[in-house]
Structures are given as structure tokens and as C-alpha cells.
């Protein structure tokens, strides 16, 4: 990857990220004393203030919105989308930390759930459920909701950091069907990756809901090249392999952030992956593209929940050491 000079857009973006992280660290302990919805609203205001008061940040957001509006043929107004995208990005950085230790009464009205009957019907088949996740909106808050509501839930992917005690306890689960050995990283070698996929298949066979993102850029097999928001990338095709081998129903799911900071969790109708997709690379690539097309449709109708998608080009330009920092 190419290095970026100190005066480039990525440098400006890093300063903004550091500012937001600092504000979150300073304000979260105070916001936990407030009602949840009040705290969520105030976190969003931090992002809006940054957009309004920082010309550099505003130019960065507006430029990204205009570029992607042109790519998708949409007529978004940066002055309308920009403040809400800035608000939602900082809310996504807060993850589920503001919900830690809250009672059911305190969380009343924080989640609005649509299509739960679709999820429950898929669970009732007894073949496990491949919950097709993504990084649209507040994806980890859907996981929080599922754990809190007693679903047998696991995640296949990279381990998130800075999470609630509830989710940390879930991630520490050991055993053959536990969570701890389902985490993978970009440094995983092929043998380790194959072992993780086999463990994930056992989880599905155990009738558990397994969440896996369909929008993960991944440099090594199993992967497939697909287009997303006007550009081609290599994406992980693990979810296609698991769906094909297990026969588990695939349920696309989303967690959008509402304007007031509350969450809308949506479960869409399930579909099945044909068994042949496990060995046919072209067929697997078709399903990878299908998963991305579903997310792109969401971005078209709700660009303020695109979170990081509009800034992928900047991420690619940054040295990996800086990305990890």
C-alpha cells in the first residue's frame, strides 16, 4: 500500500478519528449516568458538532457523499446526509457500551424489531441459521439484542474490541460449540481457516444462530471478486461455503441507527444456498455479489447508515500499521 503524506486527506481523517475516540473516552462514563436514549442522542450530537464546526471534516464527508451519489446515480444532499452520517459513525464507535448493565425497563424503546417471526421460523427448522450480517448501521447492537433475548448466537469473524460486559462474556464461551474458537484474523493461515470453518459448521449443526458478515474484504481464499459501491474488491466467500455445506437457512439482517440514536433491527426472508456453490467458484461468486447487492440497496435508501463504506478508498491508501493503530 502506498504511504500518504502528512497533508493528505487520510491524515485529516486520522485526526478526526482520534478526536472522536478521545471525546468518547471522556464522555462515556458520564453518559452512563443518563437515561439510555438521552445518552445515545448526545453521542450523535458529538458527530454533528464535528461536522458543523470542522471545515476539514465537513469537506471530507461532503466529498465522500457526492462521489458515491454520483456512482449510484442518487441525488443525496450532503448538507442533509453529512450531519447524520457523522452522528452515526461516532455512535457505531460507542458499540454497545452505553447499554451495559441496564435493565429491561431502561432499554424500553431502544430497539424496534421487524421480521422476528422470520428469524424464529428459521430457528424452528432445527438446522441452525446463517445470519447474514454486514457493517451497515450498528451491526454489533443486533448481536447485543439477540444475546439479551436468549437466542443461541455465535459470530464467525474477527473479534471486536471495546464491547459491553454482556458481549465479552458471550465471546469467552468455551467448548466445542463455544464462541472463543470461532474468531479469525487476516493472519490466519489456510489450515487454521479451514479448522475455523469446520467448527462453524458444527455450530450450525447444533441448531445455533451463526452470524457472519457478507461485506468483509479478504485477501486469501475462500474469497471472490465482486463489485460494491462502484468498485471491485476481493470479499470473503466463507458464508457461501457454510450455507452450501450446512443447508442452514440464510437470514439477511440489518441494524439501522435511527435519527434519535435508537436502533431498528430487521430480519429479512430466508433463502438457501445450493450445495454446488461449495465447489463451483463462479456460483459462489454469484452469491457473494448477491449479498453485496442487498447491502447496496440499503445504502441507496439510507446513506447515513453507510458508516465506513464511503471511506474505504481512504482506508486502502493508509499503511496497514496506521490502520491498526
Coordinates of N, CA and C in Angstrom, one line a residue, residues 130 132 156 193-194 196-198 200-201 204 210 212-213 220-224 235-248 250 273-281 283-285 287-288:
X130 N -27.9 -19.3 9.4 CA -26.8 -18.4 9.0 C -27.3 -17.0 8.9
X132 N -27.0 -13.5 8.0 CA -26.1 -12.8 7.1 C -26.0 -11.3 7.5
X156 N -18.9 -15.6 13.6 CA -17.8 -16.0 12.8 C -17.1 -14.8 12.2
X193 N -7.8 -21.5 8.9 CA -9.1 -21.0 8.4 C -10.0 -22.2 8.1
X194 N -9.5 -23.3 7.6 CA -10.3 -24.5 7.4 C -10.9 -25.1 8.7
X196 N -11.5 -23.4 11.4 CA -12.5 -22.5 11.9 C -13.8 -22.7 11.2
X197 N -13.7 -23.0 9.9 CA -14.9 -23.2 9.1 C -15.6 -24.5 9.5
X198 N -14.8 -25.5 9.8 CA -15.4 -26.8 10.3 C -16.1 -26.6 11.7
X200 N -17.4 -23.8 12.7 CA -18.6 -23.0 12.4 C -19.7 -24.0 11.9
X201 N -19.3 -24.9 11.1 CA -20.3 -25.9 10.5 C -20.9 -26.7 11.7
X204 N -23.6 -24.7 13.4 CA -24.8 -24.7 12.7 C -25.6 -26.0 12.9
X210 N -25.7 -18.5 13.7 CA -24.3 -18.1 13.5 C -24.3 -16.8 12.6
X212 N -22.5 -14.0 10.4 CA -21.3 -13.8 9.6 C -21.5 -12.7 8.6
X213 N -20.6 -11.8 8.5 CA -20.8 -10.6 7.6 C -20.5 -11.0 6.1
X220 N -7.4 -13.6 1.0 CA -7.0 -15.0 0.7 C -8.2 -15.9 0.6
X221 N -8.2 -17.1 -0.1 CA -9.3 -18.0 -0.2 C -9.8 -18.5 1.1
X222 N -11.1 -18.8 1.3 CA -12.1 -18.7 0.2 C -12.6 -17.2 0.0
X223 N -12.4 -16.7 -1.2 CA -12.9 -15.4 -1.5 C -13.3 -15.3 -2.9
X224 N -13.9 -14.2 -3.3 CA -14.4 -13.9 -4.6 C -14.4 -12.5 -4.9
X235 N -13.8 -10.3 -1.7 CA -14.6 -10.5 -0.5 C -14.5 -11.9 0.0
X236 N -14.6 -12.1 1.3 CA -14.7 -13.4 1.8 C -16.0 -14.1 1.3
X237 N -15.8 -15.4 0.9 CA -17.0 -16.2 0.5 C -17.3 -17.3 1.5
X238 N -16.8 -17.2 2.7 CA -17.0 -18.2 3.7 C -18.4 -18.4 4.0
X239 N -19.2 -17.4 4.0 CA -20.6 -17.5 4.3 C -21.3 -18.4 3.3
X240 N -20.9 -18.2 2.0 CA -21.5 -19.1 0.9 C -21.1 -20.5 1.1
X241 N -19.9 -20.8 1.5 CA -19.4 -22.2 1.7 C -20.2 -22.8 2.9
X242 N -20.3 -22.0 3.9 CA -21.0 -22.6 5.1 C -22.5 -22.8 4.8
X243 N -23.1 -21.9 4.1 CA -24.5 -22.1 3.7 C -24.7 -23.3 2.8
X244 N -23.8 -23.5 1.9 CA -23.9 -24.6 0.9 C -23.7 -25.9 1.6
X245 N -22.7 -26.0 2.5 CA -22.4 -27.3 3.2 C -23.4 -27.7 4.2
X246 N -23.9 -26.7 4.9 CA -24.8 -27.0 6.1 C -26.2 -27.1 5.7
X247 N -26.6 -26.5 4.6 CA -28.1 -26.4 4.3 C -28.9 -25.5 5.2
X248 N -28.2 -24.8 6.1 CA -28.9 -23.9 7.0 C -29.6 -22.7 6.3
X250 N -30.4 -19.0 5.3 CA -29.7 -17.8 5.4 C -30.7 -16.7 5.6
X273 N -28.7 -21.6 0.0 CA -27.6 -21.6 -0.9 C -27.5 -23.0 -1.5
X274 N -27.4 -23.2 -2.8 CA -27.3 -24.5 -3.4 C -26.0 -25.2 -3.0
X275 N -26.1 -26.5 -2.8 CA -24.9 -27.3 -2.4 C -23.8 -27.1 -3.4
X276 N -24.0 -26.9 -4.7 CA -23.0 -26.8 -5.7 C -22.1 -25.6 -5.5
X277 N -22.6 -24.6 -4.8 CA -21.8 -23.4 -4.5 C -20.6 -23.6 -3.7
X278 N -20.5 -24.8 -3.0 CA -19.4 -25.1 -2.2 C -18.2 -25.5 -3.0
X279 N -18.4 -25.9 -4.3 CA -17.3 -26.3 -5.1 C -17.2 -25.6 -6.4
X280 N -18.2 -24.8 -6.8 CA -18.3 -24.1 -8.0 C -17.9 -22.6 -7.7
X281 N -16.7 -22.2 -8.1 CA -16.3 -20.8 -7.8 C -17.1 -19.7 -8.4
X283 N -20.3 -20.0 -9.2 CA -21.6 -19.9 -8.5 C -21.4 -19.2 -7.1
X284 N -20.3 -19.5 -6.4 CA -20.0 -18.9 -5.1 C -19.9 -17.4 -5.3
X285 N -19.2 -16.9 -6.4 CA -19.1 -15.5 -6.7 C -20.4 -14.9 -6.9
X287 N -23.3 -15.6 -5.5 CA -23.9 -15.4 -4.2 C -23.2 -14.3 -3.4
X288 N -21.9 -14.3 -3.5 CA -21.2 -13.2 -2.9 C -21.7 -11.8 -3.4

